[in-house]
CSV table of C-alpha atoms in Angstrom, one decimal:
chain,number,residue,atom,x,y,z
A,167,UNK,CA,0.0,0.0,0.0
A,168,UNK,CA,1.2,3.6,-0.9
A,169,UNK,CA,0.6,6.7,1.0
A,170,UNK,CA,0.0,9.6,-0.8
A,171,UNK,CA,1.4,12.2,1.6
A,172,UNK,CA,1.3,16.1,0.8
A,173,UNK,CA,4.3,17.7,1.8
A,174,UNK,CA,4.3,21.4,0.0
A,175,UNK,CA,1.3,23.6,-1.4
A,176,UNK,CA,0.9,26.5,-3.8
A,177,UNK,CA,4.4,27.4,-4.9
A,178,UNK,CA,5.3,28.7,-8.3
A,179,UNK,CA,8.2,26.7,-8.8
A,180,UNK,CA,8.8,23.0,-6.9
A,181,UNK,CA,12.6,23.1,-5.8
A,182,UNK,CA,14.4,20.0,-4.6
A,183,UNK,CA,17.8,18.4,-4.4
A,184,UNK,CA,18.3,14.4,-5.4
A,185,UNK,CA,20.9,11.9,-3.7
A,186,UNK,CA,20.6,9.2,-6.5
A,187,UNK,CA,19.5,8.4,-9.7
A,188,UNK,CA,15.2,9.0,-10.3
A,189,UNK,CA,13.4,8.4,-14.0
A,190,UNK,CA,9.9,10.6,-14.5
A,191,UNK,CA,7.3,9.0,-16.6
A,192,UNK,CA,8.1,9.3,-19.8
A,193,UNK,CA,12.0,7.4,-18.9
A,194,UNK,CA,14.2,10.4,-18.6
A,195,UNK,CA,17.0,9.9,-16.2
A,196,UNK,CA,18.2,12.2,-13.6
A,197,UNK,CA,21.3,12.0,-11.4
A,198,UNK,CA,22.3,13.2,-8.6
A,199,UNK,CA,21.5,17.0,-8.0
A,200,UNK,CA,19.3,20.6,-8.1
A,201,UNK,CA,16.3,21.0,-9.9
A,202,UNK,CA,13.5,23.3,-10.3
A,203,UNK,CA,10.4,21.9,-11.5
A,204,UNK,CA,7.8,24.8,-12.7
A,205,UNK,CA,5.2,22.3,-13.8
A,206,UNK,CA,4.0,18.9,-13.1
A,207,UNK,CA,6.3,16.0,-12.9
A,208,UNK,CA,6.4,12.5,-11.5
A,209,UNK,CA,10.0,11.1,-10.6
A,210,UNK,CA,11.0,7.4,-9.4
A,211,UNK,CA,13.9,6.6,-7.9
A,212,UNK,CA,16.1,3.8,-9.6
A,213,UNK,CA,17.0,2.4,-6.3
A,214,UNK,CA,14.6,2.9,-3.4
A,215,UNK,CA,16.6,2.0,-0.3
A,216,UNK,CA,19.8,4.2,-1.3
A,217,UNK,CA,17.9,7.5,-3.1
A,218,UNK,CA,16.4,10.4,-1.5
A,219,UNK,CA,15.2,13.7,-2.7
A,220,UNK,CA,15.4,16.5,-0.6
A,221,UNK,CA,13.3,19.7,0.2
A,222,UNK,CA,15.2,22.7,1.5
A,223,UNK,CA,12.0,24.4,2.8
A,224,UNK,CA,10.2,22.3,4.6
A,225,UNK,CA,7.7,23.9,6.5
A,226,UNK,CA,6.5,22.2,10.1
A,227,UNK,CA,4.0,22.8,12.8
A,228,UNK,CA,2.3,25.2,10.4
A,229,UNK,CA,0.3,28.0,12.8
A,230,UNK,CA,1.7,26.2,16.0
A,231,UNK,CA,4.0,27.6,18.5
A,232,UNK,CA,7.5,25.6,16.8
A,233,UNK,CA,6.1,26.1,13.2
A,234,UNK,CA,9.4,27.0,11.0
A,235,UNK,CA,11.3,25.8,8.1
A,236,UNK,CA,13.9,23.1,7.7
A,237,UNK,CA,15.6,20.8,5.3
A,238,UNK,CA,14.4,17.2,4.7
A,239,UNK,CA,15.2,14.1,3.0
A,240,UNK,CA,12.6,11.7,1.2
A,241,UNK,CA,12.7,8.3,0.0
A,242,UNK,CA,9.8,7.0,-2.2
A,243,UNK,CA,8.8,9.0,-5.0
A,244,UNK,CA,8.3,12.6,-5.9
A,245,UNK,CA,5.0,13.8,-7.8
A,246,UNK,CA,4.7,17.5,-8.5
A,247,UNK,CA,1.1,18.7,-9.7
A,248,UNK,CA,-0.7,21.4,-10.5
A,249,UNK,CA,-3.3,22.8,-7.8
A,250,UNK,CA,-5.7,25.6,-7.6
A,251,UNK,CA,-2.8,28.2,-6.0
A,252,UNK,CA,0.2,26.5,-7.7
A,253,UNK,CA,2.2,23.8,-7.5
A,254,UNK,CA,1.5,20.5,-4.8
A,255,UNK,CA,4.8,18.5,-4.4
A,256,UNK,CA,3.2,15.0,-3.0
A,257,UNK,CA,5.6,12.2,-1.7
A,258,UNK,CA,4.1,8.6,-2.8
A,259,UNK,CA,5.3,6.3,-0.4
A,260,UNK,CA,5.2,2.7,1.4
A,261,UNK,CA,3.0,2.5,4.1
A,262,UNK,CA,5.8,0.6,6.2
A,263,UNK,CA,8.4,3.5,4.7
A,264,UNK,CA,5.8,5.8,6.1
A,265,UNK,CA,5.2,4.8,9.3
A,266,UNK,CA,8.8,4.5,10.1
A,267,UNK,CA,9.2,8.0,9.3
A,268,UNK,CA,6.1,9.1,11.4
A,269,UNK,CA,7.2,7.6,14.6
A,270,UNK,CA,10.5,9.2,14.3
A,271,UNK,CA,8.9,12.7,13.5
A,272,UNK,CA,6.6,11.9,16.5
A,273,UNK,CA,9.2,10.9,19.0
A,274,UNK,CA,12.5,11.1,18.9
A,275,UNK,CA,14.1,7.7,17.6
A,276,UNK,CA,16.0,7.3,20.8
A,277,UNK,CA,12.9,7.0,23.1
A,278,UNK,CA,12.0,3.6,24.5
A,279,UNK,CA,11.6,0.8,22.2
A,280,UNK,CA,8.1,-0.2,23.3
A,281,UNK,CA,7.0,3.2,22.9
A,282,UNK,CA,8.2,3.0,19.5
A,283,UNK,CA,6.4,-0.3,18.8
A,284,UNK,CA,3.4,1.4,20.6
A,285,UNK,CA,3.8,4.5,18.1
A,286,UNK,CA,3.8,2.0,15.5
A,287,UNK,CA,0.6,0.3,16.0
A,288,UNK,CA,-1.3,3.7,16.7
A,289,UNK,CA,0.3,5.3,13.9
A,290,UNK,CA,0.0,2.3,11.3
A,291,UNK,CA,-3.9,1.9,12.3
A,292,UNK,CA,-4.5,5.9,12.1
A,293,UNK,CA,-3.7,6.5,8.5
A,294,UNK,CA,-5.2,3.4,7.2
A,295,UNK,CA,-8.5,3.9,9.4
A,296,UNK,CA,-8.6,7.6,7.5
A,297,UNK,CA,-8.0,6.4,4.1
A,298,UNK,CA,-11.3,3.9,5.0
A,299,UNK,CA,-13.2,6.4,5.9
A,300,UNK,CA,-12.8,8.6,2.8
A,301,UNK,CA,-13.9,12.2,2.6
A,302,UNK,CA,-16.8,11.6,5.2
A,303,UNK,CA,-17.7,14.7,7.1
A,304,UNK,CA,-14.3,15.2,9.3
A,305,UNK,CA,-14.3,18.5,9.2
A,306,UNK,CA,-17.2,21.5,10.3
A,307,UNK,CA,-16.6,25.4,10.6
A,308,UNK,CA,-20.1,27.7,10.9
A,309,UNK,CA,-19.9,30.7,12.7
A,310,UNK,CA,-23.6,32.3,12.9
A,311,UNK,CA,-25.5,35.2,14.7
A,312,UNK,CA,-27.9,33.2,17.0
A,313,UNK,CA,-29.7,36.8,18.2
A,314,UNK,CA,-28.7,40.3,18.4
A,315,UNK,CA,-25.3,40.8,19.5
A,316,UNK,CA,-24.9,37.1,20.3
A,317,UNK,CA,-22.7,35.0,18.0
A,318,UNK,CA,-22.2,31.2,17.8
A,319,UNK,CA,-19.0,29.2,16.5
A,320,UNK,CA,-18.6,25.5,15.6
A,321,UNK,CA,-15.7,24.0,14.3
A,322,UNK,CA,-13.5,20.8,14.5
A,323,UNK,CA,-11.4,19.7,12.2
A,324,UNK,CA,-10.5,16.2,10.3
A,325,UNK,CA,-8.0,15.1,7.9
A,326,UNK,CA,-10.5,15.5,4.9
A,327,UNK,CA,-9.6,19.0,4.8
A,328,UNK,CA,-6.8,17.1,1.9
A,329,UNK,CA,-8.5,16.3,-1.4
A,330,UNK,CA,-4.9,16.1,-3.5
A,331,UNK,CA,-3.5,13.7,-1.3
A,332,UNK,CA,-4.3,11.3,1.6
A,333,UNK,CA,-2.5,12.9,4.3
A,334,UNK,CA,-0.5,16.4,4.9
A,335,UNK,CA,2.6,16.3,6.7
A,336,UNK,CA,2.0,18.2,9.6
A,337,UNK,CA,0.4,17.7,12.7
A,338,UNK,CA,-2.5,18.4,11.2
A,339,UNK,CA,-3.1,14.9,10.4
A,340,UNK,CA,0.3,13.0,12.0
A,341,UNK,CA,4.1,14.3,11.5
A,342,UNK,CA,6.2,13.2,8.5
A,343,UNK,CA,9.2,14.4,8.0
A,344,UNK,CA,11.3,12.1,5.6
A,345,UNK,CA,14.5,9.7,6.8
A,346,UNK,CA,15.3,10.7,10.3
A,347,UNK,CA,18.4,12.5,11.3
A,348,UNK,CA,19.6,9.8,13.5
A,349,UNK,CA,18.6,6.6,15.4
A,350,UNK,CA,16.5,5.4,11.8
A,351,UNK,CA,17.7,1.9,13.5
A,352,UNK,CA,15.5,2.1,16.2
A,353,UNK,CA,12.5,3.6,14.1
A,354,UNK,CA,12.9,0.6,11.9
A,355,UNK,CA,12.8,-2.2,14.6
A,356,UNK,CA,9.6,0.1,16.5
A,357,UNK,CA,8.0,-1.1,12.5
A,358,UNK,CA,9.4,-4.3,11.5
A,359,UNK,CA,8.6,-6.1,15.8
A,360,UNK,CA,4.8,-4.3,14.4
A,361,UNK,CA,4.8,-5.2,11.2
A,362,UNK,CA,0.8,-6.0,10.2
A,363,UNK,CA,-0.1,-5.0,13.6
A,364,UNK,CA,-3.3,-2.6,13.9
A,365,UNK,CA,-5.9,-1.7,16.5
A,366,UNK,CA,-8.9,-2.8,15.9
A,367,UNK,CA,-12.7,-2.8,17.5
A,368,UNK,CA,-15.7,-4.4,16.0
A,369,UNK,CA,-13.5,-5.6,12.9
A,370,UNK,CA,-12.7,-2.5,12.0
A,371,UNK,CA,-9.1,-1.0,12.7
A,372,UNK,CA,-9.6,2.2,15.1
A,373,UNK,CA,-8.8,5.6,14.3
A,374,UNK,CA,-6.4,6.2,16.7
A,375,UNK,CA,-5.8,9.5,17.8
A,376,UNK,CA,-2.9,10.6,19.7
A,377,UNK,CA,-1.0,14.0,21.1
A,378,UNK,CA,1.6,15.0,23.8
A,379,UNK,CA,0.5,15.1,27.4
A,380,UNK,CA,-2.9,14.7,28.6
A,381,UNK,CA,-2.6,16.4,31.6
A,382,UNK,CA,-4.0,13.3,33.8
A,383,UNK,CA,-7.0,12.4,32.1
A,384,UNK,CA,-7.5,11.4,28.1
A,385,UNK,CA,-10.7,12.9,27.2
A,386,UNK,CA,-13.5,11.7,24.7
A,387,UNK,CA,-13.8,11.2,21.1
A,388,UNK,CA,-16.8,13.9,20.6
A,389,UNK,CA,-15.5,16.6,23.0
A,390,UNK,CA,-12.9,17.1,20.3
A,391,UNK,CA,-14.8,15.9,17.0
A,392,UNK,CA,-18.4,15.4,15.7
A,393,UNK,CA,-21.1,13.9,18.2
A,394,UNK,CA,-20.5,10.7,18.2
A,395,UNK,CA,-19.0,7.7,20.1
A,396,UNK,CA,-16.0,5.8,19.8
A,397,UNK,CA,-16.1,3.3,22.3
A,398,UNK,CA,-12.1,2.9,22.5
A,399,UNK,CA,-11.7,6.9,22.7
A,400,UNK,CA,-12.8,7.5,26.0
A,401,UNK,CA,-12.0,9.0,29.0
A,402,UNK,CA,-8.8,6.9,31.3
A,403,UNK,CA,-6.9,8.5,34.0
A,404,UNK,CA,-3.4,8.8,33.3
A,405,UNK,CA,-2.3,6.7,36.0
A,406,UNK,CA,-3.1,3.4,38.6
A,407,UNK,CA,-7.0,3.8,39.6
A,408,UNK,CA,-10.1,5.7,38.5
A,409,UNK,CA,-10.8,8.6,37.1
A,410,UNK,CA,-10.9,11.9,39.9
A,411,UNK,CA,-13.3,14.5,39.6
A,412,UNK,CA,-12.1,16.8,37.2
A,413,UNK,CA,-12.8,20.2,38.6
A,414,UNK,CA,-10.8,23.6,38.4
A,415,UNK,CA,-8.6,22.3,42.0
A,416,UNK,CA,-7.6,18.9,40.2
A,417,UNK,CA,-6.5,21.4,36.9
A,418,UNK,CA,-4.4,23.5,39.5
A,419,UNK,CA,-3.0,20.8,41.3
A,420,UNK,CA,0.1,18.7,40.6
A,421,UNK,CA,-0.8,15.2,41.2
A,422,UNK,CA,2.3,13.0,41.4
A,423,UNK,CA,0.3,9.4,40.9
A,424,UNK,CA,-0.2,10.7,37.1
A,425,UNK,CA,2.3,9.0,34.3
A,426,UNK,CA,2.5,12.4,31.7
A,427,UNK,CA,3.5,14.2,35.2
A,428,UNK,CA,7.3,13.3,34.9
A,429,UNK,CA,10.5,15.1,36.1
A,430,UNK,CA,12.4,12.6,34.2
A,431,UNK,CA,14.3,15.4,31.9
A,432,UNK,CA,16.5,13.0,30.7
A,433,UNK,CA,13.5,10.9,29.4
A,434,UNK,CA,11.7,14.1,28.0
A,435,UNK,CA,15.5,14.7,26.1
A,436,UNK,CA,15.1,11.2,24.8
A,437,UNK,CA,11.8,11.2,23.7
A,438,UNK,CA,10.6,14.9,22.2
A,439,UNK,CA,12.4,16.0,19.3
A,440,UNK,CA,14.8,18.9,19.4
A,441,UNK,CA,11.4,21.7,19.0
A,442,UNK,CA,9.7,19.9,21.3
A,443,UNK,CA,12.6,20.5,23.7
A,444,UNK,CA,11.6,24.0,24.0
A,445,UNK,CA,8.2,23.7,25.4
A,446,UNK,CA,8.6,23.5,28.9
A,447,UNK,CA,5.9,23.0,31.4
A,448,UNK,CA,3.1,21.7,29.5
A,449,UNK,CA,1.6,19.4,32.4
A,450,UNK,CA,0.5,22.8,34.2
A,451,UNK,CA,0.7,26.0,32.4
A,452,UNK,CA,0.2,29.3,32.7
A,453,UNK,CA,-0.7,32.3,30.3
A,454,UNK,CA,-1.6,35.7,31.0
A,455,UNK,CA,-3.0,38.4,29.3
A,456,UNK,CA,-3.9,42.4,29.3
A,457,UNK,CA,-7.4,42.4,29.1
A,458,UNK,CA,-7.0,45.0,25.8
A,459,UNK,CA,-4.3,42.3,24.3
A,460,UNK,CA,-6.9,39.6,25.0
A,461,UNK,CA,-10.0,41.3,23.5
A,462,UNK,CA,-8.1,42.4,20.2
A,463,UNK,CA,-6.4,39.0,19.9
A,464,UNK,CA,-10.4,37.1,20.2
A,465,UNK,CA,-11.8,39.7,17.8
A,466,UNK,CA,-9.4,40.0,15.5
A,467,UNK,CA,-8.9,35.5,15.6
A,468,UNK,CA,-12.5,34.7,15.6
A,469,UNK,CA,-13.8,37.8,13.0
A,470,UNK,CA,-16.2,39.2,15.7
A,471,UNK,CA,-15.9,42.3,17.4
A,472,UNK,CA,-16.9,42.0,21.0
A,473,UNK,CA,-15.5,45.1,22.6
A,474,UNK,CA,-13.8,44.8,25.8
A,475,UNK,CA,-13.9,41.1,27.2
A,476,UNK,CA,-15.9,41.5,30.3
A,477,UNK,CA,-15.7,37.2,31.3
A,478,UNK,CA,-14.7,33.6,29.2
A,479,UNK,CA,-17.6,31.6,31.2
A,480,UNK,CA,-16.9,27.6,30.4
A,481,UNK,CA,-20.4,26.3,29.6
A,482,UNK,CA,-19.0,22.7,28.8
A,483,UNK,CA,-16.0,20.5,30.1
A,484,UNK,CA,-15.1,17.1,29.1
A,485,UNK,CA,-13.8,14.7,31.8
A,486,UNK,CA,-10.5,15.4,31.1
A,487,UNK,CA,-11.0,19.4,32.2
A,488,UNK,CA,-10.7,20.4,28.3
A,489,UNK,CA,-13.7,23.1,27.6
A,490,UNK,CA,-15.7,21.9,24.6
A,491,UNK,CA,-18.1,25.0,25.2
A,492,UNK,CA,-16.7,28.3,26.0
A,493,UNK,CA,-18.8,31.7,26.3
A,494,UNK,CA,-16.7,35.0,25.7
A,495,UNK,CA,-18.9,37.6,26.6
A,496,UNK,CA,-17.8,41.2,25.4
A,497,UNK,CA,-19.0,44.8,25.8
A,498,UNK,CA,-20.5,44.9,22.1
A,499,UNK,CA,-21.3,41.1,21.7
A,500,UNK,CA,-21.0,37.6,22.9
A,501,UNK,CA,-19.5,34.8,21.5
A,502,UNK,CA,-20.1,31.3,22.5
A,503,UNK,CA,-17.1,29.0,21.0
A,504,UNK,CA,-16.3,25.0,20.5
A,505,UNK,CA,-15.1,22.7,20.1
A,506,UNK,CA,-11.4,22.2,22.0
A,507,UNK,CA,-9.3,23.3,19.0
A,508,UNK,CA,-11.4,26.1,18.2
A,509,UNK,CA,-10.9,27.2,21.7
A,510,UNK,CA,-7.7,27.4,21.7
A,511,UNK,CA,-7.0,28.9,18.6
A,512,UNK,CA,-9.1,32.0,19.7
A,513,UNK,CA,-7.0,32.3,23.0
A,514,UNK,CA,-3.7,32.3,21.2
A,515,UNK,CA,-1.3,34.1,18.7
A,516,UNK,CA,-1.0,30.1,17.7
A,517,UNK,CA,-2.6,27.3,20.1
A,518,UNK,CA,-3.3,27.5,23.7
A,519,UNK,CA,-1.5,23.8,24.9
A,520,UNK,CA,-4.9,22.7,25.7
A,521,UNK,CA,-8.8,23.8,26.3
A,522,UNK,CA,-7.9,22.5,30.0
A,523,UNK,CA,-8.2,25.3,31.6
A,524,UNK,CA,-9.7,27.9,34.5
A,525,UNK,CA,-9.5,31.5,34.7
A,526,UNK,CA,-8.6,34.2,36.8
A,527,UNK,CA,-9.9,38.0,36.5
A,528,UNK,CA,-8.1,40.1,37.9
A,529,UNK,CA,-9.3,44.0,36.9
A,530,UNK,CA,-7.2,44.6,33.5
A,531,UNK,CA,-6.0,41.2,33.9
A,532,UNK,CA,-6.8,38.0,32.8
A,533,UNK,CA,-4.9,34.7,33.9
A,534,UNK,CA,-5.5,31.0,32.6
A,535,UNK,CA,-3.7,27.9,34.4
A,536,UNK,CA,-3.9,25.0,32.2
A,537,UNK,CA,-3.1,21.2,31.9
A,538,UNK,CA,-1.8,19.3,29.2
A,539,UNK,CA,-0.8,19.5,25.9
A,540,UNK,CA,-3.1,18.1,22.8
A,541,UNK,CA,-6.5,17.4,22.4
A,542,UNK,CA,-6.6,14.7,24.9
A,543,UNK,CA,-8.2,12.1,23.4
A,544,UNK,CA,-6.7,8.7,23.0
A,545,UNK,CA,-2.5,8.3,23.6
A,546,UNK,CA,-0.7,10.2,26.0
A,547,UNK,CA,2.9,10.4,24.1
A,548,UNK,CA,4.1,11.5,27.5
A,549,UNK,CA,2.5,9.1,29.5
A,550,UNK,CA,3.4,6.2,27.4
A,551,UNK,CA,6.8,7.1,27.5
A,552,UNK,CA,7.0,6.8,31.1
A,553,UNK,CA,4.8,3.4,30.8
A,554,UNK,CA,7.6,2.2,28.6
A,555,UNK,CA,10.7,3.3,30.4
A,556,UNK,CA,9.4,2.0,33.4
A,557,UNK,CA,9.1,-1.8,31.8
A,558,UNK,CA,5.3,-1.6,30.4
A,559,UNK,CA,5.0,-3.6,27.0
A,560,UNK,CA,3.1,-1.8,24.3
A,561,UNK,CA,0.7,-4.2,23.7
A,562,UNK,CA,-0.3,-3.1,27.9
A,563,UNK,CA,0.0,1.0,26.7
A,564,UNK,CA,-1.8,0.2,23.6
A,565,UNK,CA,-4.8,-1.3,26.5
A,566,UNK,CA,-4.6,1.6,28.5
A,567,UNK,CA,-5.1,4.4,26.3
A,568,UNK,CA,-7.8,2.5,23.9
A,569,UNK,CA,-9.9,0.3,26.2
A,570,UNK,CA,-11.7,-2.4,24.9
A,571,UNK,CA,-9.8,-2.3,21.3
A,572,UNK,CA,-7.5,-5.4,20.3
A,573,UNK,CA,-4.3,-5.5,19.0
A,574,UNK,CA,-4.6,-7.9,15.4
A,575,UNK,CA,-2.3,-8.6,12.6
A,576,UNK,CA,-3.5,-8.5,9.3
A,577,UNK,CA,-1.8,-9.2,5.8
């Protein structure tokens, strides 16, 4: 099976580098070298294992806080094609090739081994449980005056956004970001001790979400996504026991019985990659804000001008603590806002960590302590680090964080 993965949009001219010898379509060789491509192309390398091509400006974590350029390498095949704002460069490409290259843009290649293998399984049953489910209504935006001065906005977001390829490479749908610097070895064994492994639930392999730190409690399919249930994306605490009650103490608090809540730093160095590195603090976080910063930032992110933000009221919490519902009242409108994402796009320059939060107003302040880092629902990259490092298989994370699913191999 080939992914078709999208790794560049809307440029006037495709520009890449090749380490070995590719062929386009119509047999024309080309060695080792620049090249600018100003219209479509498809080119095959000549030997897969040993030929790469390689994009200078690679652009990652698009409108997050680490989103900047860098240069990549690419094994599997290079299609340039024409799209509505220019040029698409599209990287066809094994799924096993892919994988391998996802759980090393994930997690750093040197983080433990049955993290890797978890990685694997979660990451190998993602991309083929989206490519199963098509184009099918993964992604909702309506903003909509409900009464006078009182505005409503709905969004979430799905991979189906893509219509030119399967899968971007960005966290918008999962990281890919070519060979690996280093450590490609321990990528590959994560795949090959997986190989044919998926997660499945009523015959069907699961859509397995995932993202970096939980903040003690995963939270549920629909509080991120459409209404709907997915009985392996539930709700689990991050840690021996039941799930506490979730209330605005337990998001200021610092419980130590919870796996993502590690001050392993040497495991964190192992396991994020070298951007990830600079977000510190992500179990509990804080950000404040002017209340004049924080009213031009919501009207100018959401399109509504409220005025002066008077409160941010949470009308809706998942069990995790994440606000699916949040009411931003103003001085010349209201705005009531979901789901997660949408949330905390508003709130940020980029992406609050997570909709986890409670405030504090404080005159011409206004404070908001957090937890976690993601949308919450299914792995805990953080916690199943820890799992791993402390001697947990991945067949035992893979349980945890998707209850009731079963691991299966299939041909």
């Amino acid at each position: 099976m080939k992914i078709a993965v999208g790794l560049v949009e809307n440029l006037p001219v495709v520009s890449v580098a090749l380490e070995g010898n590719f062929r386009d379509a119509a047999g024309k060789s080309y060695a080792s070298g620049s090249y600018r491509f100003t219209g479509p192309v498809v080119l095959q390398p000549l030997a897969p294992d040993s030929s790469w091509f390689v994009l200078d400006d690679f652009r990652i974590g698009v409108g997050f806080h680490w989103e900047r350029l860098q240069k990549r390498r690419f094994r599997g095949d290079l299609r340039v094609v024409d799209g509505t704002g220019g040029l698409t460069a599209i990287n066809d490409v094994e799924l096993e090739t892919y994988v391998e290259s996802v759980i090393a843009s994930e997690m750093s290649s040197a983080s433990p081994p049955d993290l890797l293998r978890a990685h694997a399984v979660v990451s190998r049953s993602w991309i083929v449980a989206q490519l199963a489910a098509g184009s099918g209504g993964g992604t909702f935006k309506r903003l909509r005056e409900v009464a006078s001065a009182e505005w409503d906005l709905l969004a979430w977001y799905g991979h189906e956004g893509h219509t030119a390829f399967d899968v971007c490479a960005d966290d918008h749908c999962q990281r890919y970001q070519g060979v690996p610097d280093s450590g490609s070895d321990q990528s590959r064994r994560g795949v090959l001790d997986t190989r044919n492994q998926f997660l499945v639930s009523g015959g069907n392999v699961c859509d397995a979400r995932f993202y970096k730190c939980c903040g003690g409690v995963t939270e549920d399919f629909r509080a991120a996504w459409e209404d709907r249930e997915v009985g392996y994306l539930v709700p689990v605490f991050d840690g021996p026991g039941a799930i506490p009650d979730v209330n605005d103490a337990w998001i200021r608090s610092n419980r130590a019985d919870v796996y993502c809540n590690t001050s392993d730093r040497a495991l964190l160095g192992r396991v994020f990659t070298s951007y990830d590195r600079e977000t510190a603090d992500f179990f509990r976080w804080t950000v404040e804000y002017a209340r004049s910063e924080l009213s031009e930032l919501v009207s100018r992110r959401s399109g509504v001008d409220l005025g002066e933000i008077r409160k941010l009221e949470p009308l809706e919490r998942g069990r995790s603590g994440r606000i699916v519902r949040l009411r931003i009242d103003g001085s010349r409108a209201s705005l009531t806002v979901g789901k997660e994402l949408e949330i905390r796009r508003i709130l940020s320059e980029s992406h609050l960590y997570s909709s986890a939060f409670v405030v504090d107003d404080e005159q011409d302040r206004i404070r908001l302590t957090g937890a976690g880092w993601g949308h919450g629902v299914g792995l805990c990259q953080v916690g199943a680090a820890v799992m791993a490092e402390n001697g947990v298989s991945y067949t035992d994370i893979l349980r945890h964080y998707y209850p009731g699913a079963e691991i299966e191999k299939r041909d």
